[in-house]
């Protein structure tokens, strides 16, 4: 990720740097200036001019952490669904085979296969990283042992099954994001 802002407030950030502190993501030009918008910090606040800027910085940091963890889980599982065993390579082969069938096949009557026969390319969100124990049930959102790779189909099935669960939502533990950081 490269600095696109004027004044060079953001530095080059590599995958390794994604787990670093706010100093990496939001370098502070001066200690009395906000990390996010560079406005003066008042009322004894540290690093941020407002609660909104603090929330923005934390949300950005969490996005970077999730992207890093997600990539590590996909690599650990070799881009293979842990439920049905579908691999990215097998999906690509099926994708190209259906491409050939749909675009190259002409029936004896001159008809073609409908484009609805195409398989979606795996690069378009085909593999999801799923929380084995849902966050709403107390599962840790960033613990790799609570994460697995699922294909789009298996993930939708698992989510639908969880949503049909008879467990009462009121029985689920109240856990804030701060407890995971």
Tab-separated table of N, CA and C in Angstrom:
chain	number	residue	atom	x	y	z
A	1	UNK	N	0.861	-1.162	0.000
A	1	UNK	CA	0.000	0.000	0.000
A	1	UNK	C	0.903	1.218	0.000
A	2	UNK	N	0.635	2.168	-0.859
A	2	UNK	CA	1.495	3.324	-1.001
A	2	UNK	C	0.740	4.594	-0.660
A	3	UNK	N	1.462	5.593	-0.199
A	3	UNK	CA	0.902	6.885	0.152
A	3	UNK	C	0.297	7.555	-1.075
A	4	UNK	N	-0.980	7.910	-0.956
A	4	UNK	CA	-1.642	8.622	-2.040
A	4	UNK	C	-2.042	10.016	-1.598
A	5	UNK	N	-1.731	10.355	-0.365
A	5	UNK	CA	-2.136	11.658	0.157
A	5	UNK	C	-1.047	12.693	-0.057
A	6	UNK	N	-1.447	13.953	0.011
A	6	UNK	CA	-0.466	15.027	-0.078
A	6	UNK	C	0.225	15.141	1.273
A	7	UNK	N	1.460	15.521	1.278
A	7	UNK	CA	2.179	15.718	2.521
A	7	UNK	C	2.834	14.461	3.063
A	8	UNK	N	2.614	13.316	2.426
A	8	UNK	CA	3.315	12.093	2.813
A	8	UNK	C	3.023	11.599	4.210
A	9	UNK	N	1.794	11.680	4.682
A	9	UNK	CA	1.465	11.226	6.042
A	9	UNK	C	1.472	9.713	6.165
A	10	UNK	N	1.242	8.965	5.087
A	10	UNK	CA	1.232	7.509	5.140
A	10	UNK	C	2.471	6.979	4.451
A	11	UNK	N	3.044	5.914	5.019
A	11	UNK	CA	4.249	5.323	4.465
A	11	UNK	C	3.904	4.020	3.760
A	12	UNK	N	4.865	3.484	3.006
A	12	UNK	CA	4.692	2.175	2.370
A	12	UNK	C	4.472	1.118	3.457
A	13	UNK	N	3.437	0.279	3.308
A	13	UNK	CA	3.117	-0.732	4.301
A	13	UNK	C	3.119	-2.095	3.618
A	14	UNK	N	3.987	-3.009	4.080
A	14	UNK	CA	4.046	-4.350	3.511
A	14	UNK	C	3.111	-5.275	4.297
A	15	UNK	N	2.935	-6.523	3.806
A	15	UNK	CA	2.089	-7.494	4.519
A	15	UNK	C	2.602	-7.720	5.935
A	16	UNK	N	3.937	-7.754	6.083
A	16	UNK	CA	4.527	-7.968	7.404
A	16	UNK	C	4.159	-6.834	8.358
A	17	UNK	N	4.047	-5.625	7.827
A	17	UNK	CA	3.759	-4.459	8.658
A	17	UNK	C	2.295	-4.351	9.063
A	18	UNK	N	1.424	-5.170	8.503
A	18	UNK	CA	0.001	-5.021	8.770
A	18	UNK	C	-0.366	-5.265	10.221
A	19	UNK	N	0.472	-5.986	10.943
A	19	UNK	CA	0.173	-6.277	12.342
A	19	UNK	C	0.767	-5.243	13.283
A	20	UNK	N	1.378	-4.230	12.767
A	20	UNK	CA	2.017	-3.242	13.617
A	20	UNK	C	0.999	-2.270	14.194
A	21	UNK	N	1.489	-1.399	14.999
A	21	UNK	CA	0.646	-0.467	15.741
A	21	UNK	C	0.093	0.664	14.871
A	22	UNK	N	-0.631	1.530	15.521
A	22	UNK	CA	-1.183	2.715	14.856
A	22	UNK	C	-0.065	3.599	14.296
A	23	UNK	N	1.115	3.529	14.890
A	23	UNK	CA	2.228	4.342	14.382
A	23	UNK	C	2.551	3.996	12.935
A	24	UNK	N	2.349	2.754	12.553
A	24	UNK	CA	2.587	2.340	11.174
A	24	UNK	C	1.483	2.828	10.253
A	25	UNK	N	0.232	2.644	10.689
A	25	UNK	CA	-0.911	3.000	9.850
A	25	UNK	C	-1.208	4.489	9.836
A	26	UNK	N	-1.072	5.121	11.003
A	26	UNK	CA	-1.360	6.546	11.133
A	26	UNK	C	-0.209	7.241	11.845
A	27	UNK	N	0.895	7.489	11.134
A	27	UNK	CA	2.014	8.180	11.785
A	27	UNK	C	1.576	9.573	12.239
A	28	UNK	N	2.000	9.941	13.411
A	28	UNK	CA	1.596	11.221	13.998
A	28	UNK	C	2.660	12.264	13.704
A	29	UNK	N	2.260	13.360	13.029
A	29	UNK	CA	3.223	14.392	12.657
A	29	UNK	C	3.745	15.129	13.894
A	30	UNK	N	2.845	15.422	14.811
A	30	UNK	CA	3.219	16.078	16.072
A	30	UNK	C	2.330	15.495	17.157
A	31	UNK	N	2.817	15.478	18.399
A	31	UNK	CA	2.060	14.849	19.480
A	31	UNK	C	0.781	15.595	19.841
A	32	UNK	N	0.681	16.864	19.454
A	32	UNK	CA	-0.547	17.601	19.753
A	32	UNK	C	-1.475	17.673	18.535
A	33	UNK	N	-1.242	16.782	17.542
A	33	UNK	CA	-2.077	16.719	16.335
A	33	UNK	C	-2.742	15.352	16.249
A	34	UNK	N	-3.937	15.312	15.716
A	34	UNK	CA	-4.697	14.075	15.568
A	34	UNK	C	-4.019	13.146	14.555
A	35	UNK	N	-3.940	11.858	14.868
A	35	UNK	CA	-3.357	10.868	13.963
A	35	UNK	C	-4.129	10.742	12.655
A	36	UNK	N	-5.445	10.940	12.690
A	36	UNK	CA	-6.286	10.689	11.529
A	36	UNK	C	-6.411	11.917	10.640
A	37	UNK	N	-6.814	13.043	11.215
A	37	UNK	CA	-7.114	14.221	10.382
A	37	UNK	C	-6.116	15.355	10.546
A	38	UNK	N	-5.140	15.212	11.432
A	38	UNK	CA	-4.085	16.196	11.679
A	38	UNK	C	-4.609	17.505	12.275
A	39	UNK	N	-5.810	17.469	12.841
A	39	UNK	CA	-6.353	18.632	13.557
A	39	UNK	C	-5.720	18.697	14.945
A	40	UNK	N	-5.757	19.863	15.593
A	40	UNK	CA	-5.194	19.956	16.952
A	40	UNK	C	-5.948	19.054	17.935
A	41	UNK	N	-5.207	18.435	18.842
A	41	UNK	CA	-5.792	17.607	19.898
A	41	UNK	C	-6.031	18.508	21.095
A	42	UNK	N	-7.278	18.500	21.593
A	42	UNK	CA	-7.642	19.376	22.717
A	42	UNK	C	-8.261	18.541	23.830
A	43	UNK	N	-8.551	19.184	24.939
A	43	UNK	CA	-9.251	18.573	26.071
A	43	UNK	C	-8.512	17.370	26.643
A	44	UNK	N	-7.197	17.340	26.565
A	44	UNK	CA	-6.419	16.270	27.154
A	44	UNK	C	-6.513	14.926	26.426
A	45	UNK	N	-7.121	14.892	25.259
A	45	UNK	CA	-7.193	13.634	24.499
A	45	UNK	C	-5.796	13.290	23.997
A	46	UNK	N	-5.540	12.001	23.880
A	46	UNK	CA	-4.248	11.545	23.411
A	46	UNK	C	-4.408	10.968	22.006
A	47	UNK	N	-3.693	11.490	21.051
A	47	UNK	CA	-3.601	10.994	19.680
A	47	UNK	C	-4.760	11.359	18.747
A	48	UNK	N	-5.951	11.640	19.279
A	48	UNK	CA	-7.106	11.883	18.409
A	48	UNK	C	-7.848	13.138	18.858
A	49	UNK	N	-8.373	13.884	17.881
A	49	UNK	CA	-9.103	15.113	18.195
A	49	UNK	C	-10.530	14.827	18.635
A	50	UNK	N	-11.048	13.629	18.319
A	50	UNK	CA	-12.425	13.298	18.664
A	50	UNK	C	-12.579	11.786	18.795
A	51	UNK	N	-13.675	11.394	19.381
A	51	UNK	CA	-14.004	9.971	19.497
A	51	UNK	C	-14.176	9.364	18.108
A	52	UNK	N	-14.730	10.137	17.186
A	52	UNK	CA	-14.950	9.661	15.816
A	52	UNK	C	-13.614	9.307	15.139
A	53	UNK	N	-12.599	10.165	15.285
A	53	UNK	CA	-11.292	9.873	14.688
A	53	UNK	C	-10.668	8.630	15.317
A	54	UNK	N	-10.842	8.446	16.633
A	54	UNK	CA	-10.322	7.246	17.295
A	54	UNK	C	-11.008	6.003	16.735
A	55	UNK	N	-12.331	6.060	16.552
A	55	UNK	CA	-13.077	4.923	16.005
A	55	UNK	C	-12.654	4.621	14.568
A	56	UNK	N	-12.416	5.661	13.777
A	56	UNK	CA	-11.964	5.466	12.390
A	56	UNK	C	-10.615	4.751	12.380
A	57	UNK	N	-9.688	5.208	13.203
A	57	UNK	CA	-8.357	4.600	13.253
A	57	UNK	C	-8.443	3.132	13.676
A	58	UNK	N	-9.259	2.834	14.679
A	58	UNK	CA	-9.399	1.448	15.128
A	58	UNK	C	-10.041	0.575	14.057
A	59	UNK	N	-11.030	1.117	13.349
A	59	UNK	CA	-11.681	0.348	12.283
A	59	UNK	C	-10.696	0.037	11.158
A	60	UNK	N	-9.878	1.000	10.788
A	60	UNK	CA	-8.875	0.789	9.736
A	60	UNK	C	-7.868	-0.268	10.193
A	61	UNK	N	-7.425	-0.176	11.432
A	61	UNK	CA	-6.468	-1.154	11.947
A	61	UNK	C	-7.070	-2.557	11.915
A	62	UNK	N	-8.329	-2.703	12.294
A	62	UNK	CA	-8.971	-4.008	12.285
A	62	UNK	C	-9.109	-4.565	10.865
A	63	UNK	N	-9.376	-3.705	9.896
A	63	UNK	CA	-9.462	-4.173	8.506
A	63	UNK	C	-8.131	-4.761	8.063
A	64	UNK	N	-7.029	-4.108	8.414
A	64	UNK	CA	-5.717	-4.612	8.025
A	64	UNK	C	-5.402	-5.918	8.730
A	65	UNK	N	-5.762	-6.021	9.997
A	65	UNK	CA	-5.510	-7.258	10.727
A	65	UNK	C	-6.317	-8.390	10.108
A	66	UNK	N	-7.613	-8.160	9.793
A	66	UNK	CA	-8.439	-9.210	9.203
A	66	UNK	C	-7.883	-9.645	7.856
A	67	UNK	N	-7.477	-8.708	7.010
A	67	UNK	CA	-6.926	-9.072	5.704
A	67	UNK	C	-5.699	-9.968	5.850
A	68	UNK	N	-4.848	-9.660	6.815
A	68	UNK	CA	-3.645	-10.457	7.039
A	68	UNK	C	-4.003	-11.850	7.536
A	69	UNK	N	-4.865	-11.924	8.532
A	69	UNK	CA	-5.268	-13.221	9.086
A	69	UNK	C	-5.979	-14.039	8.018
A	70	UNK	N	-6.853	-13.415	7.243
A	70	UNK	CA	-7.595	-14.109	6.191
A	70	UNK	C	-6.630	-14.745	5.185
A	71	UNK	N	-5.635	-13.986	4.736
A	71	UNK	CA	-4.665	-14.520	3.782
A	71	UNK	C	-3.878	-15.683	4.373
A	72	UNK	N	-3.499	-15.584	5.653
A	72	UNK	CA	-2.755	-16.671	6.295
A	72	UNK	C	-3.599	-17.943	6.370
A	73	UNK	N	-4.891	-17.808	6.657
A	73	UNK	CA	-5.766	-18.980	6.742
A	73	UNK	C	-5.939	-19.596	5.357
A	74	UNK	N	-6.161	-18.781	4.327
A	74	UNK	CA	-6.292	-19.309	2.964
A	74	UNK	C	-5.023	-20.059	2.553
A	75	UNK	N	-3.863	-19.507	2.871
A	75	UNK	CA	-2.597	-20.167	2.540
A	75	UNK	C	-2.421	-21.447	3.357
A	76	UNK	N	-2.735	-21.388	4.653
A	76	UNK	CA	-2.613	-22.569	5.509
A	76	UNK	C	-3.460	-23.722	4.964
A	77	UNK	N	-4.685	-23.400	4.526
A	77	UNK	CA	-5.609	-24.412	4.012
A	77	UNK	C	-5.419	-24.675	2.521
A	78	UNK	N	-4.389	-24.074	1.924
A	78	UNK	CA	-4.061	-24.267	0.507
A	78	UNK	C	-5.248	-23.956	-0.411
A	79	UNK	N	-6.000	-22.906	-0.059
A	79	UNK	CA	-7.179	-22.498	-0.838
A	79	UNK	C	-8.071	-23.702	-1.146
A	80	UNK	N	-8.321	-24.526	-0.118
A	80	UNK	CA	-9.143	-25.728	-0.262
A	80	UNK	C	-10.246	-25.699	0.789
A	81	UNK	N	-11.474	-25.951	0.348
A	81	UNK	CA	-12.619	-25.991	1.254
A	81	UNK	C	-12.420	-27.109	2.263
A	82	UNK	N	-12.522	-26.774	3.537
A	82	UNK	CA	-12.323	-27.755	4.598
A	82	UNK	C	-13.554	-28.629	4.812
A	83	UNK	N	-14.650	-28.306	4.143
A	83	UNK	CA	-15.865	-29.112	4.252
A	83	UNK	C	-15.964	-30.127	3.113
A	84	UNK	N	-15.900	-29.662	1.865
A	84	UNK	CA	-16.122	-30.564	0.720
A	84	UNK	C	-14.839	-30.937	-0.019
A	85	UNK	N	-13.723	-30.261	0.268
A	85	UNK	CA	-12.451	-30.603	-0.357
A	85	UNK	C	-12.187	-29.923	-1.693
A	86	UNK	N	-13.080	-29.044	-2.131
A	86	UNK	CA	-12.870	-28.348	-3.403
A	86	UNK	C	-11.640	-27.453	-3.300
A	87	UNK	N	-10.699	-27.639	-4.231
A	87	UNK	CA	-9.492	-26.811	-4.240
A	87	UNK	C	-9.635	-25.725	-5.296
A	88	UNK	N	-8.796	-24.723	-5.171
A	88	UNK	CA	-8.818	-23.633	-6.143
A	88	UNK	C	-8.452	-24.162	-7.536
A	89	UNK	N	-7.494	-25.082	-7.604
A	89	UNK	CA	-7.091	-25.656	-8.895
A	89	UNK	C	-8.241	-26.410	-9.553
A	90	UNK	N	-8.946	-27.239	-8.769
A	90	UNK	CA	-10.081	-27.979	-9.330
A	90	UNK	C	-11.173	-27.023	-9.801
A	91	UNK	N	-11.397	-25.955	-9.038
A	91	UNK	CA	-12.422	-24.988	-9.415
A	91	UNK	C	-12.053	-24.306	-10.735
A	92	UNK	N	-10.762	-23.923	-10.874
A	92	UNK	CA	-10.331	-23.291	-12.119
A	92	UNK	C	-10.511	-24.242	-13.306
A	93	UNK	N	-10.155	-25.531	-13.117
A	93	UNK	CA	-10.334	-26.497	-14.209
A	93	UNK	C	-11.799	-26.582	-14.620
A	94	UNK	N	-12.688	-26.667	-13.639
A	94	UNK	CA	-14.129	-26.724	-13.946
A	94	UNK	C	-14.587	-25.445	-14.627
A	95	UNK	N	-14.047	-24.327	-14.179
A	95	UNK	CA	-14.411	-23.032	-14.776
A	95	UNK	C	-14.047	-23.007	-16.267
A	96	UNK	N	-12.798	-23.387	-16.589
A	96	UNK	CA	-12.372	-23.338	-17.992
A	96	UNK	C	-13.090	-24.380	-18.844
A	97	UNK	N	-13.403	-25.527	-18.262
A	97	UNK	CA	-14.151	-26.535	-19.014
A	97	UNK	C	-15.551	-26.039	-19.369
A	98	UNK	N	-16.215	-25.379	-18.427
A	98	UNK	CA	-17.555	-24.860	-18.748
A	98	UNK	C	-17.467	-23.713	-19.738
A	99	UNK	N	-16.399	-22.934	-19.672
A	99	UNK	CA	-16.213	-21.857	-20.652
A	99	UNK	C	-16.171	-22.451	-22.058
A	100	UNK	N	-15.369	-23.492	-22.209
A	100	UNK	CA	-15.240	-24.137	-23.521
A	100	UNK	C	-16.565	-24.729	-23.979
A	101	UNK	N	-17.265	-25.405	-23.076
A	101	UNK	CA	-18.549	-26.012	-23.441
A	101	UNK	C	-19.565	-24.965	-23.886
A	102	UNK	N	-19.663	-23.899	-23.121
A	102	UNK	CA	-20.682	-22.886	-23.414
A	102	UNK	C	-20.371	-22.144	-24.709
A	103	UNK	N	-19.124	-21.754	-24.897
A	103	UNK	CA	-18.800	-20.923	-26.053
A	103	UNK	C	-18.436	-21.709	-27.316
A	104	UNK	N	-17.973	-22.957	-27.147
A	104	UNK	CA	-17.560	-23.737	-28.313
A	104	UNK	C	-18.613	-24.745	-28.767
A	105	UNK	N	-19.493	-25.128	-27.891
A	105	UNK	CA	-20.469	-26.171	-28.232
A	105	UNK	C	-21.646	-25.596	-29.027
A	106	UNK	N	-21.894	-26.224	-30.141
A	106	UNK	CA	-23.078	-25.894	-30.936
A	106	UNK	C	-23.807	-27.212	-31.182
A	107	UNK	N	-25.069	-27.257	-30.768
A	107	UNK	CA	-25.855	-28.473	-30.952
A	107	UNK	C	-26.155	-28.719	-32.426
A	108	UNK	N	-26.680	-29.906	-32.738
A	108	UNK	CA	-27.018	-30.245	-34.115
A	108	UNK	C	-28.037	-29.277	-34.707
A	109	UNK	N	-28.878	-28.732	-33.830
A	109	UNK	CA	-29.885	-27.791	-34.315
A	109	UNK	C	-29.374	-26.349	-34.333
A	110	UNK	N	-28.085	-26.164	-34.054
A	110	UNK	CA	-27.497	-24.822	-34.068
A	110	UNK	C	-27.644	-24.080	-32.747
A	111	UNK	N	-28.233	-24.729	-31.751
A	111	UNK	CA	-28.419	-24.073	-30.457
A	111	UNK	C	-27.121	-24.077	-29.646
A	112	UNK	N	-27.028	-23.120	-28.758
A	112	UNK	CA	-25.861	-23.007	-27.864
A	112	UNK	C	-26.323	-23.215	-26.428
A	113	UNK	N	-25.382	-23.589	-25.574
A	113	UNK	CA	-25.686	-23.707	-24.154
A	113	UNK	C	-25.908	-22.302	-23.582
A	114	UNK	N	-26.796	-22.158	-22.621
A	114	UNK	CA	-27.024	-20.834	-22.029
A	114	UNK	C	-25.840	-20.401	-21.176
A	115	UNK	N	-25.627	-19.081	-21.082
A	115	UNK	CA	-24.525	-18.580	-20.263
A	115	UNK	C	-24.722	-18.907	-18.790
A	116	UNK	N	-25.944	-19.234	-18.395
A	116	UNK	CA	-26.188	-19.620	-17.004
A	116	UNK	C	-25.478	-20.926	-16.657
A	117	UNK	N	-25.008	-21.655	-17.667
A	117	UNK	CA	-24.269	-22.900	-17.423
A	117	UNK	C	-22.834	-22.629	-16.986
A	118	UNK	N	-22.398	-21.395	-17.060
A	118	UNK	CA	-21.030	-21.053	-16.672
A	118	UNK	C	-20.838	-21.182	-15.165
A	119	UNK	N	-19.660	-21.595	-14.778
A	119	UNK	CA	-19.273	-21.627	-13.369
A	119	UNK	C	-18.563	-20.310	-13.078
A	120	UNK	N	-18.867	-19.731	-11.912
A	120	UNK	CA	-18.226	-18.476	-11.519
A	120	UNK	C	-16.731	-18.704	-11.271
A	121	UNK	N	-15.904	-17.740	-11.681
A	121	UNK	CA	-14.459	-17.848	-11.475
A	121	UNK	C	-14.133	-17.813	-9.982
A	122	UNK	N	-13.197	-18.646	-9.519
A	122	UNK	CA	-12.849	-18.683	-8.099
A	122	UNK	C	-12.313	-17.353	-7.581
A	123	UNK	N	-11.761	-16.528	-8.450
A	123	UNK	CA	-11.198	-15.262	-8.016
A	123	UNK	C	-12.273	-14.262	-7.604
A	124	UNK	N	-13.530	-14.558	-7.871
A	124	UNK	CA	-14.620	-13.639	-7.524
A	124	UNK	C	-15.283	-14.063	-6.211
A	125	UNK	N	-14.533	-14.170	-5.156
A	125	UNK	CA	-15.081	-14.498	-3.850
A	125	UNK	C	-15.471	-15.947	-3.685
A	126	UNK	N	-14.812	-16.843	-4.393
A	126	UNK	CA	-15.162	-18.247	-4.343
A	126	UNK	C	-14.830	-18.934	-3.033
A	127	UNK	N	-13.794	-18.466	-2.338
A	127	UNK	CA	-13.409	-19.070	-1.073
A	127	UNK	C	-13.564	-18.043	0.042
A	128	UNK	N	-14.196	-18.481	1.131
A	128	UNK	CA	-14.445	-17.614	2.272
A	128	UNK	C	-13.670	-18.138	3.474
A	129	UNK	N	-13.286	-17.236	4.369
A	129	UNK	CA	-12.707	-17.644	5.638
A	129	UNK	C	-13.828	-17.535	6.661
A	130	UNK	N	-14.132	-18.662	7.284
A	130	UNK	CA	-15.285	-18.800	8.171
A	130	UNK	C	-14.842	-18.973	9.613
A	131	UNK	N	-15.613	-18.395	10.525
A	131	UNK	CA	-15.386	-18.613	11.953
A	131	UNK	C	-16.042	-19.933	12.345
A	132	UNK	N	-15.251	-20.884	12.803
A	132	UNK	CA	-15.765	-22.192	13.205
A	132	UNK	C	-16.784	-22.010	14.325
A	133	UNK	N	-16.382	-21.324	15.378
A	133	UNK	CA	-17.330	-20.930	16.422
A	133	UNK	C	-17.669	-19.462	16.151
A	134	UNK	N	-18.922	-19.158	15.851
A	134	UNK	CA	-19.287	-17.783	15.508
A	134	UNK	C	-18.874	-16.778	16.586
A	135	UNK	N	-18.518	-15.589	16.168
A	135	UNK	CA	-18.144	-14.528	17.096
A	135	UNK	C	-19.288	-14.279	18.065
A	136	UNK	N	-20.513	-14.334	17.555
A	136	UNK	CA	-21.687	-14.090	18.405
A	136	UNK	C	-21.851	-15.132	19.499
A	137	UNK	N	-21.213	-16.296	19.344
A	137	UNK	CA	-21.254	-17.347	20.371
A	137	UNK	C	-19.998	-17.350	21.226
A	138	UNK	N	-19.145	-16.345	21.051
A	138	UNK	CA	-17.937	-16.238	21.859
A	138	UNK	C	-16.659	-16.638	21.154
A	139	UNK	N	-16.744	-17.011	19.868
A	139	UNK	CA	-15.547	-17.369	19.111
A	139	UNK	C	-14.669	-16.145	18.868
A	140	UNK	N	-13.382	-16.343	18.926
A	140	UNK	CA	-12.430	-15.236	18.723
A	140	UNK	C	-12.364	-14.884	17.242
A	141	UNK	N	-12.491	-13.597	16.903
A	141	UNK	CA	-12.530	-13.218	15.488
A	141	UNK	C	-11.205	-13.335	14.740
A	142	UNK	N	-10.054	-13.314	15.448
A	142	UNK	CA	-8.767	-13.314	14.762
A	142	UNK	C	-7.900	-14.528	15.079
A	143	UNK	N	-8.388	-15.445	15.898
A	143	UNK	CA	-7.620	-16.643	16.247
A	143	UNK	C	-7.693	-17.627	15.088
A	144	UNK	N	-6.542	-17.942	14.499
A	144	UNK	CA	-6.513	-18.810	13.315
A	144	UNK	C	-7.048	-20.212	13.603
A	145	UNK	N	-6.990	-20.651	14.859
A	145	UNK	CA	-7.535	-21.970	15.179
A	145	UNK	C	-9.068	-21.953	15.149
A	146	UNK	N	-9.670	-20.774	15.131
A	146	UNK	CA	-11.128	-20.643	15.033
A	146	UNK	C	-11.556	-20.297	13.600
A	147	UNK	N	-10.647	-20.399	12.654
A	147	UNK	CA	-10.952	-20.019	11.271
A	147	UNK	C	-10.677	-21.181	10.330
A	148	UNK	N	-11.486	-21.270	9.279
A	148	UNK	CA	-11.312	-22.303	8.262
A	148	UNK	C	-11.700	-21.750	6.902
A	149	UNK	N	-11.134	-22.336	5.863
A	149	UNK	CA	-11.485	-21.984	4.491
A	149	UNK	C	-12.678	-22.829	4.062
A	150	UNK	N	-13.694	-22.159	3.522
A	150	UNK	CA	-14.849	-22.848	2.958
A	150	UNK	C	-15.121	-22.286	1.571
A	151	UNK	N	-15.598	-23.141	0.674
A	151	UNK	CA	-16.029	-22.637	-0.626
A	151	UNK	C	-17.325	-21.852	-0.405
A	152	UNK	N	-17.680	-21.065	-1.387
A	152	UNK	CA	-18.859	-20.217	-1.290
A	152	UNK	C	-20.109	-21.030	-0.940
A	153	UNK	N	-20.278	-22.166	-1.581
A	153	UNK	CA	-21.459	-23.004	-1.365
A	153	UNK	C	-21.516	-23.535	0.068
A	154	UNK	N	-20.412	-24.119	0.547
A	154	UNK	CA	-20.385	-24.673	1.905
A	154	UNK	C	-20.549	-23.576	2.959
A	155	UNK	N	-19.973	-22.403	2.693
A	155	UNK	CA	-20.107	-21.298	3.646
A	155	UNK	C	-21.563	-20.854	3.757
A	156	UNK	N	-22.250	-20.749	2.623
A	156	UNK	CA	-23.668	-20.371	2.650
A	156	UNK	C	-24.493	-21.418	3.390
A	157	UNK	N	-24.202	-22.698	3.171
A	157	UNK	CA	-24.928	-23.761	3.867
A	157	UNK	C	-24.697	-23.699	5.376
A	158	UNK	N	-23.433	-23.509	5.782
A	158	UNK	CA	-23.110	-23.453	7.212
A	158	UNK	C	-23.785	-22.250	7.864
A	159	UNK	N	-23.736	-21.100	7.198
A	159	UNK	CA	-24.353	-19.895	7.742
A	159	UNK	C	-25.860	-20.070	7.870
A	160	UNK	N	-26.494	-20.661	6.863
A	160	UNK	CA	-27.937	-20.890	6.920
A	160	UNK	C	-28.286	-21.816	8.086
A	161	UNK	N	-27.485	-22.854	8.295
A	161	UNK	CA	-27.723	-23.791	9.396
A	161	UNK	C	-27.575	-23.072	10.740
A	162	UNK	N	-26.546	-22.239	10.868
A	162	UNK	CA	-26.350	-21.488	12.113
A	162	UNK	C	-27.512	-20.533	12.355
A	163	UNK	N	-28.012	-19.921	11.299
A	163	UNK	CA	-29.121	-18.976	11.444
A	163	UNK	C	-30.425	-19.671	11.816
A	164	UNK	N	-30.547	-20.963	11.473
A	164	UNK	CA	-31.739	-21.730	11.836
A	164	UNK	C	-31.628	-22.300	13.248
A	165	UNK	N	-30.486	-22.100	13.873
A	165	UNK	CA	-30.235	-22.661	15.201
A	165	UNK	C	-31.336	-22.249	16.165
A	166	UNK	N	-31.682	-23.162	17.059
A	166	UNK	CA	-32.735	-22.875	18.029
A	166	UNK	C	-32.213	-22.081	19.222
A	167	UNK	N	-30.898	-21.843	19.282
A	167	UNK	CA	-30.337	-21.103	20.406
A	167	UNK	C	-30.886	-19.683	20.434
A	168	UNK	N	-31.305	-19.255	21.597
A	168	UNK	CA	-31.850	-17.919	21.767
A	168	UNK	C	-30.709	-16.904	21.738
A	169	UNK	N	-30.884	-15.859	20.968
A	169	UNK	CA	-29.848	-14.829	20.833
A	169	UNK	C	-29.525	-14.199	22.181
A	170	UNK	N	-30.514	-14.085	23.060
A	170	UNK	CA	-30.284	-13.451	24.360
A	170	UNK	C	-29.316	-14.252	25.218
A	171	UNK	N	-29.136	-15.553	24.957
A	171	UNK	CA	-28.228	-16.377	25.730
A	171	UNK	C	-26.778	-16.209	25.303
A	172	UNK	N	-26.541	-15.579	24.184
A	172	UNK	CA	-25.173	-15.407	23.679
A	172	UNK	C	-24.427	-14.390	24.529
A	173	UNK	N	-23.137	-14.601	24.730
A	173	UNK	CA	-22.365	-13.682	25.571
A	173	UNK	C	-22.186	-12.322	24.901
A	174	UNK	N	-22.196	-11.279	25.724
A	174	UNK	CA	-21.932	-9.928	25.236
A	174	UNK	C	-20.431	-9.708	25.271
A	175	UNK	N	-19.797	-9.641	24.104
A	175	UNK	CA	-18.352	-9.464	24.026
A	175	UNK	C	-18.065	-8.303	23.098
A	176	UNK	N	-17.346	-7.324	23.591
A	176	UNK	CA	-16.986	-6.168	22.777
A	176	UNK	C	-15.692	-6.390	22.025
A	177	UNK	N	-15.479	-5.650	20.964
A	177	UNK	CA	-14.277	-5.770	20.156
A	177	UNK	C	-13.020	-5.502	20.973
A	178	UNK	N	-13.113	-4.611	21.958
A	178	UNK	CA	-11.954	-4.249	22.767
A	178	UNK	C	-11.365	-5.466	23.478
A	179	UNK	N	-12.207	-6.442	23.825
A	179	UNK	CA	-11.731	-7.623	24.549
A	179	UNK	C	-10.838	-8.499	23.687
A	180	UNK	N	-10.922	-8.362	22.367
A	180	UNK	CA	-10.111	-9.184	21.469
A	180	UNK	C	-8.791	-8.537	21.129
A	181	UNK	N	-8.642	-7.271	21.411
A	181	UNK	CA	-7.435	-6.556	20.990
A	181	UNK	C	-6.333	-6.663	22.001
